[in-house]
Amino acid sequence: MIPNYSERSKAIEPFRVMALLARAKELQAQGKDVIHLQIGEPDFSTAAPIVAAGQAALAAGHTRYTATKGLLPLREAISGFYAQRYGITIGPERILITPGGSGALLLVSSLLVDPGKHWLLADPGYPCNRHFLRLVEGDSQLIPVGPQERYQLTPALIEQYWNQNSVGALVASPANPTGTLLAREELAGLSGALRRHGGHLVVDEIYHGLTYGVEAASILEVDDEAFVLNSFSKYFGMTGWRLGWLVAPVAAVPELEKLAQNLYISPPSMAQHAALACFETQTLAILEERRAEFARRRDYLLSALRTLGFAIHVEPQGAFYLYADISAFGGDSNAFCQFMLETEYVAITPGIDFGRHQADQHVRFAYTQDLPRLEQAVARIAHGLQYWKP
């Protein structure tokens, strides 16, 4: 018998990078030395002061539910972080702590999208964004973007693609998979375009802190009514702790809190107590050292891949990804990634994970390995290119 599963479940595509990760682990179990450049997870362990704070929380018995919006001291610490880093005042009452950045996306998509309505999204972009919209019976209008737009939405594209079913737009700065940023004036332009249509602007700032040679502007510097998604996973290195946050307009907070009460009750208590250490001076010093290391990795891999013939049309300013055009080598991205994994034991992500626009001719590299491993990966890829037949 064919299971009678929901149409929404069938419509959500698999996250192919996870299948690649599973196959890579199979190869490792067989004794193969796999270099992981496919997963968006920093290779650094969580910084020691954060771990110590988590251990202390467990020892103190902080294992119960917290308030649905999260611990007030943590929300106050995030508020202080916005004041220190961006020079803006965001009251803690506007901040909801969530189970990962995904929890924040679940809340805001549930709040803003009715069945049949949609957000405008850049293509390429993070795939789970459109899948969350489908989960709440909404939809996504994928807008093809390329190097000329630096893979980002623009006010002109908002005007071109907006229709009667549009209710907002989601942009990411820095973006996954391309690492490109939106400058303050570009964020202001998008805000103005959305306001003209009475639409909501949602900005993914999950990779803030991981920028190189430039600081990322927050949408909250130019639009106090925007919704902001953020996470402790990337810059703060707390991937497995599953903790994020959402900044919302004051009027939206009661509805968001109601949704959170029903969807997950409260964010993880131990992780929240640990995250209080994120904003201590000694922790931030560690995180800044790691940012400098990511910059060195980006610079090396960007040059090395271009030398091999990969076309990276826009130099990324943030995150830890390179979005590379493989047109010079022919074939499709999925086959290319499978080949490199099976023959050279280098795991990279096919562009088809990130959308439809020219997806088959792109792959994503995550520079989440140290420089010696990146050098090994480049040598293996160079060897594989000699034998790759599309």
Coordinates of C-alpha atoms in Angstrom, one line a residue:
M1 CA 0.0 0.0 0.0
I2 CA 1.2 3.6 -0.8
P3 CA 1.2 5.6 2.5
N4 CA -1.3 8.4 2.6
Y5 CA 1.2 11.1 3.5
S6 CA 0.5 14.8 3.1
E7 CA 0.9 16.7 -0.1
R8 CA 3.0 19.3 1.7
S9 CA 5.4 16.6 2.8
K10 CA 5.8 15.2 -0.7
A11 CA 6.4 18.7 -2.1
I12 CA 9.4 19.4 0.2
E13 CA 12.6 18.4 -1.5
P14 CA 15.4 16.6 0.3
F15 CA 18.3 18.6 1.5
R16 CA 20.9 16.9 -0.8
V17 CA 23.9 18.0 1.2
M18 CA 22.7 15.8 4.0
A19 CA 22.6 12.8 1.7
L20 CA 26.2 13.7 0.6
L21 CA 27.2 13.9 4.3
A22 CA 25.7 10.4 4.9
R23 CA 27.6 8.9 2.0
A24 CA 30.8 10.6 3.1
K25 CA 30.3 9.0 6.5
E26 CA 29.8 5.6 4.9
L27 CA 33.1 6.1 3.1
Q28 CA 34.8 7.1 6.3
A29 CA 33.5 4.0 8.0
Q30 CA 35.3 2.1 5.2
G31 CA 38.5 3.7 6.1
K32 CA 38.5 6.5 3.5
D33 CA 39.9 9.9 4.4
V34 CA 37.1 12.3 3.4
I35 CA 37.6 16.0 3.4
H36 CA 34.3 17.7 4.3
L37 CA 33.7 20.9 2.3
Q38 CA 30.0 20.4 2.0
I39 CA 28.4 21.2 5.3
G40 CA 27.8 24.7 6.7
E41 CA 29.2 24.0 10.2
P42 CA 32.4 25.6 11.6
D43 CA 35.1 23.0 12.3
F44 CA 35.9 24.7 15.6
S45 CA 34.5 23.3 18.8
T46 CA 32.3 25.6 20.8
A47 CA 34.5 28.1 22.6
A48 CA 35.6 27.0 26.1
P49 CA 33.9 29.8 28.1
I50 CA 30.6 28.9 26.5
V51 CA 31.1 25.2 27.3
A52 CA 32.0 26.0 30.8
A53 CA 28.9 28.1 31.2
G54 CA 26.8 25.2 29.9
Q55 CA 28.4 22.8 32.3
A56 CA 27.8 25.1 35.2
A57 CA 24.2 25.4 34.2
L58 CA 23.8 21.6 34.2
A59 CA 25.5 21.4 37.6
A60 CA 23.2 24.1 39.0
G61 CA 20.1 22.2 37.8
H62 CA 19.0 24.6 35.0
T63 CA 17.2 21.8 33.1
R64 CA 13.6 22.9 33.2
Y65 CA 11.5 24.9 30.8
T66 CA 12.2 28.6 30.6
A67 CA 9.9 31.4 29.6
T68 CA 8.7 30.9 26.0
K69 CA 10.5 34.0 24.8
G70 CA 13.7 32.8 26.5
L71 CA 15.7 33.9 29.5
L72 CA 15.5 37.6 30.1
P73 CA 19.2 38.0 30.9
L74 CA 20.0 36.4 27.5
R75 CA 17.6 38.7 25.7
E76 CA 19.1 41.7 27.6
A77 CA 22.6 40.5 26.5
I78 CA 21.5 40.4 22.9
S79 CA 20.0 43.8 23.2
G80 CA 23.3 45.0 24.5
F81 CA 25.1 43.4 21.6
Y82 CA 23.0 45.3 19.1
A83 CA 23.9 48.5 21.0
Q84 CA 27.6 47.7 21.0
R85 CA 28.0 46.3 17.5
Y86 CA 25.5 48.4 15.5
G87 CA 24.8 51.4 17.7
I88 CA 21.1 50.8 17.8
T89 CA 18.6 50.3 20.6
I90 CA 16.6 47.1 20.4
G91 CA 14.6 46.4 23.6
P92 CA 14.7 42.9 25.0
E93 CA 10.9 42.7 24.8
R94 CA 11.3 42.5 21.0
I95 CA 13.6 39.5 21.1
L96 CA 12.5 35.9 21.1
I97 CA 15.0 33.1 21.7
T98 CA 14.3 30.1 19.4
P99 CA 15.5 26.6 18.9
G100 CA 18.1 27.4 16.3
G101 CA 17.7 29.9 13.5
S102 CA 15.2 27.4 12.0
G103 CA 12.9 28.0 14.9
A104 CA 12.9 31.7 14.2
L105 CA 12.1 31.0 10.5
L106 CA 9.2 28.8 11.5
L107 CA 7.7 31.5 13.7
V108 CA 8.0 34.3 11.2
S109 CA 6.7 32.2 8.3
S110 CA 3.8 31.0 10.4
L111 CA 3.0 34.6 11.4
L112 CA 3.2 36.3 8.0
V113 CA 2.2 33.7 5.3
D114 CA -1.4 32.5 4.6
P115 CA -2.1 29.6 2.3
G116 CA -1.5 30.6 -1.3
K117 CA 0.5 33.6 -0.4
H118 CA 4.2 33.9 -1.0
W119 CA 7.5 35.6 -0.3
L120 CA 10.0 36.7 -2.9
L121 CA 13.3 34.8 -2.5
A122 CA 16.6 35.0 -4.4
D123 CA 17.5 32.0 -6.5
P124 CA 20.1 30.7 -5.6
G125 CA 19.4 30.8 -1.8
Y126 CA 19.2 28.6 1.3
P127 CA 16.7 25.8 0.3
C128 CA 15.0 25.4 3.7
N129 CA 13.5 28.9 3.4
R130 CA 11.2 27.8 0.6
H131 CA 10.5 24.5 2.3
F132 CA 9.4 26.3 5.5
L133 CA 7.0 28.3 3.4
R134 CA 5.5 25.2 1.9
L135 CA 5.2 23.7 5.4
V136 CA 2.8 26.5 6.4
E137 CA 0.9 26.1 3.1
G138 CA 2.5 29.2 1.6
D139 CA 4.7 29.4 -1.4
S140 CA 7.9 31.1 -2.6
Q141 CA 8.5 33.2 -5.7
L142 CA 12.0 32.3 -6.7
I143 CA 13.7 35.2 -8.5
P144 CA 16.7 34.4 -10.6
V145 CA 19.7 36.5 -9.7
G146 CA 23.3 36.3 -10.9
P147 CA 26.7 38.1 -10.6
Q148 CA 25.2 41.4 -12.0
E149 CA 23.0 41.6 -8.9
R150 CA 25.6 40.0 -6.7
Y151 CA 23.1 37.2 -6.2
Q152 CA 20.8 39.5 -4.2
L153 CA 17.3 40.9 -4.6
T154 CA 17.1 44.5 -5.6
P155 CA 14.3 47.1 -5.4
A156 CA 13.8 46.7 -9.2
L157 CA 13.3 43.0 -8.9
I158 CA 10.8 43.5 -6.1
E159 CA 8.8 45.8 -8.4
Q160 CA 9.1 43.4 -11.4
Y161 CA 8.0 40.2 -9.5
W162 CA 5.5 41.6 -7.0
N163 CA 1.9 40.4 -7.6
Q164 CA -1.4 40.0 -5.8
N165 CA -0.2 36.9 -3.9
S166 CA 3.1 38.5 -2.6
V167 CA 3.2 39.4 1.1
G168 CA 6.9 40.0 1.7
A169 CA 10.5 39.2 0.8
L170 CA 13.2 37.3 2.6
V171 CA 16.9 38.2 1.9
A172 CA 20.1 37.0 3.5
S173 CA 23.2 39.1 4.3
P174 CA 25.7 37.5 4.2
A175 CA 24.0 35.0 1.9
N176 CA 24.2 31.2 1.7
P177 CA 25.5 29.9 -0.8
T178 CA 27.2 33.0 -2.3
G179 CA 28.6 34.9 0.7
T180 CA 27.5 38.3 -0.7
L181 CA 26.4 41.2 1.5
L182 CA 23.8 43.9 1.3
A183 CA 25.1 47.3 2.1
R184 CA 23.1 49.7 4.3
E185 CA 21.8 51.7 1.3
E186 CA 20.8 48.5 -0.4
L187 CA 18.9 47.3 2.6
A188 CA 17.2 50.7 2.8
G189 CA 16.2 50.4 -0.9
L190 CA 14.6 47.0 -0.3
S191 CA 12.8 48.3 2.7
G192 CA 11.4 51.1 0.7
A193 CA 10.2 48.8 -2.1
L194 CA 8.5 46.5 0.4
R195 CA 6.8 49.4 2.2
R196 CA 5.4 50.7 -1.1
H197 CA 3.6 47.4 -1.5
G198 CA 2.6 47.0 2.1
G199 CA 4.9 43.9 2.3
H200 CA 7.0 42.5 5.1
L201 CA 10.8 42.4 5.0
V202 CA 12.5 39.5 6.7
V203 CA 16.3 39.5 6.8
D204 CA 18.5 36.5 7.6
E205 CA 21.5 37.8 9.5
I206 CA 22.7 34.4 10.6
Y207 CA 26.2 34.9 9.3
H208 CA 26.7 38.3 10.9
G209 CA 30.1 38.4 12.5
L210 CA 31.6 36.3 9.8
T211 CA 32.6 39.1 7.3
Y212 CA 36.0 39.9 5.9
G213 CA 37.3 43.4 5.3
V214 CA 33.9 44.9 6.0
E215 CA 31.3 44.9 8.7
A216 CA 27.7 43.8 7.9
A217 CA 25.0 46.4 8.3
S218 CA 21.8 45.2 10.1
I219 CA 18.5 46.0 8.5
L220 CA 17.4 47.3 11.9
E221 CA 19.7 50.3 11.3
V222 CA 17.4 51.5 8.6
D223 CA 14.0 49.7 9.2
D224 CA 12.8 49.2 12.7
E225 CA 9.7 47.2 11.4
A226 CA 11.7 44.5 9.7
F227 CA 12.0 40.9 11.1
V228 CA 15.5 39.6 11.7
L229 CA 16.6 36.0 11.9
N230 CA 19.8 35.2 13.7
S231 CA 21.5 32.2 15.3
F232 CA 24.2 31.2 17.7
S233 CA 25.4 28.5 15.3
K234 CA 27.7 30.3 12.9
Y235 CA 29.7 33.2 14.4
F236 CA 29.2 31.9 18.0
G237 CA 30.0 28.3 17.0
M238 CA 27.1 26.6 18.9
T239 CA 25.6 24.5 16.1
G240 CA 24.7 21.5 18.2
W241 CA 23.2 23.6 21.0
R242 CA 20.3 24.6 18.7
L243 CA 19.8 28.2 19.7
G244 CA 18.8 31.2 17.7
W245 CA 16.8 34.4 18.0
L246 CA 14.2 36.5 16.2
V247 CA 13.9 40.3 16.5
A248 CA 10.3 41.5 15.7
P249 CA 8.3 44.7 15.8
V250 CA 6.7 45.2 19.2
A251 CA 3.2 44.7 17.8
A252 CA 4.1 41.2 16.5
V253 CA 5.6 39.8 19.7
P254 CA 2.4 38.6 21.4
E255 CA 1.4 36.6 18.3
L256 CA 4.8 35.2 17.9
E257 CA 4.9 34.2 21.6
K258 CA 1.6 32.5 21.2
L259 CA 2.9 30.5 18.2
A260 CA 6.1 29.6 20.1
Q261 CA 4.1 28.3 23.1
N262 CA 2.3 25.9 20.8
L263 CA 5.2 24.9 18.5
Y264 CA 8.0 24.2 21.0
I265 CA 7.0 25.6 24.5
S266 CA 10.4 27.1 25.1
P267 CA 14.0 27.1 23.8
P268 CA 16.5 24.7 25.3
S269 CA 17.4 25.9 28.8
M270 CA 21.0 24.6 29.1
A271 CA 21.9 26.2 25.8
Q272 CA 20.5 29.6 26.8
H273 CA 22.6 29.6 30.0
A274 CA 25.6 28.6 28.0
A275 CA 24.9 31.4 25.4
L276 CA 25.2 34.0 28.2
A277 CA 28.9 33.6 27.9
C278 CA 28.9 34.4 24.2
F279 CA 29.0 38.1 24.9
E280 CA 31.9 38.1 27.4
T281 CA 35.1 39.8 26.4
Q282 CA 37.2 36.7 26.5
T283 CA 34.7 34.8 24.3
L284 CA 34.4 37.5 21.7
A285 CA 38.2 37.6 21.5
I286 CA 38.2 33.9 20.6
L287 CA 35.5 34.4 18.0
E288 CA 37.4 37.3 16.4
E289 CA 40.5 35.1 16.1
R290 CA 38.4 32.5 14.4
R291 CA 37.0 35.1 12.0
A292 CA 40.5 36.0 11.0
E293 CA 41.2 32.3 10.3
F294 CA 38.2 32.1 8.1
A295 CA 39.4 35.1 6.2
R296 CA 42.7 33.4 5.6
R297 CA 40.9 30.2 4.3
R298 CA 38.7 32.2 2.0
D299 CA 41.7 34.0 0.5
Y300 CA 43.5 30.8 -0.1
L301 CA 40.6 28.8 -1.5
L302 CA 39.3 31.6 -3.7
S303 CA 42.7 31.9 -5.4
A304 CA 43.3 28.2 -5.7
L305 CA 40.0 27.3 -7.2
R306 CA 40.2 30.1 -9.7
T307 CA 43.6 28.7 -10.7
L308 CA 42.1 25.3 -11.3
G309 CA 39.5 26.8 -13.6
F310 CA 36.5 27.3 -11.4
A311 CA 34.7 30.6 -12.1
I312 CA 33.8 32.5 -8.9
H313 CA 32.1 35.6 -10.4
V314 CA 31.6 37.5 -7.2
E315 CA 34.1 37.6 -4.3
P316 CA 32.3 36.7 -1.1
Q317 CA 32.5 39.1 1.7
G318 CA 31.0 36.9 4.4
A319 CA 29.8 33.5 5.6
F320 CA 32.2 30.6 4.8
Y321 CA 31.2 29.6 1.3
L322 CA 32.4 29.9 -2.3
Y323 CA 29.8 29.5 -5.0
A324 CA 31.7 28.3 -8.0
D325 CA 30.7 27.9 -11.7
I326 CA 31.8 24.6 -13.1
S327 CA 30.8 25.4 -16.7
A328 CA 34.4 25.1 -17.9
F329 CA 34.4 21.4 -16.9
G330 CA 31.0 20.5 -18.3
G331 CA 28.4 18.2 -16.8
D332 CA 25.9 18.8 -14.1
S333 CA 26.7 19.7 -10.5
N334 CA 25.2 16.6 -8.9
A335 CA 27.3 14.3 -11.0
F336 CA 30.4 16.4 -10.5
C337 CA 30.0 16.3 -6.7
Q338 CA 29.3 12.6 -6.7
F339 CA 32.5 12.0 -8.8
M340 CA 34.7 14.1 -6.5
L341 CA 33.3 12.3 -3.4
E342 CA 33.6 8.8 -4.8
T343 CA 37.0 9.1 -6.5
E344 CA 38.9 11.9 -4.6
Y345 CA 37.0 11.8 -1.3
V346 CA 36.3 15.5 -1.3
A347 CA 32.7 16.3 -0.3
I348 CA 31.2 19.5 -1.9
T349 CA 27.6 20.6 -2.4
P350 CA 25.8 20.6 -5.8
G351 CA 24.2 23.9 -6.8
I352 CA 20.8 22.1 -7.3
D353 CA 20.4 22.3 -3.5
F354 CA 20.1 26.1 -3.7
G355 CA 17.5 26.6 -6.3
R356 CA 16.9 26.4 -10.1
H357 CA 18.7 29.3 -11.7
Q358 CA 21.8 27.9 -13.4
A359 CA 22.0 25.5 -10.5
D360 CA 23.4 22.6 -12.6
Q361 CA 26.5 24.6 -13.4
H362 CA 27.4 25.6 -9.8
V363 CA 28.8 23.9 -6.7
R364 CA 29.3 25.3 -3.2
F365 CA 32.6 24.9 -1.2
A366 CA 32.5 25.4 2.6
Y367 CA 35.9 26.5 3.9
T368 CA 35.2 24.9 7.2
Q369 CA 38.5 23.0 7.3
D370 CA 41.9 24.2 8.3
L371 CA 44.4 25.4 5.7
P372 CA 46.4 22.1 5.4
R373 CA 43.2 20.2 4.7
L374 CA 42.1 22.8 2.2
E375 CA 45.4 22.4 0.4
Q376 CA 44.9 18.6 0.4
A377 CA 41.4 19.1 -1.0
V378 CA 42.7 21.4 -3.8
A379 CA 45.3 18.8 -4.8
R380 CA 42.8 16.0 -4.9
I381 CA 40.3 18.1 -6.9
A382 CA 43.1 19.0 -9.4
H383 CA 43.8 15.3 -9.7
G384 CA 40.2 14.4 -10.2
L385 CA 39.7 17.0 -12.9
Q386 CA 42.2 15.1 -15.1
Y387 CA 39.8 12.1 -15.1
W388 CA 36.4 13.8 -14.9
K389 CA 34.3 13.1 -17.9
P390 CA 30.8 14.8 -18.0

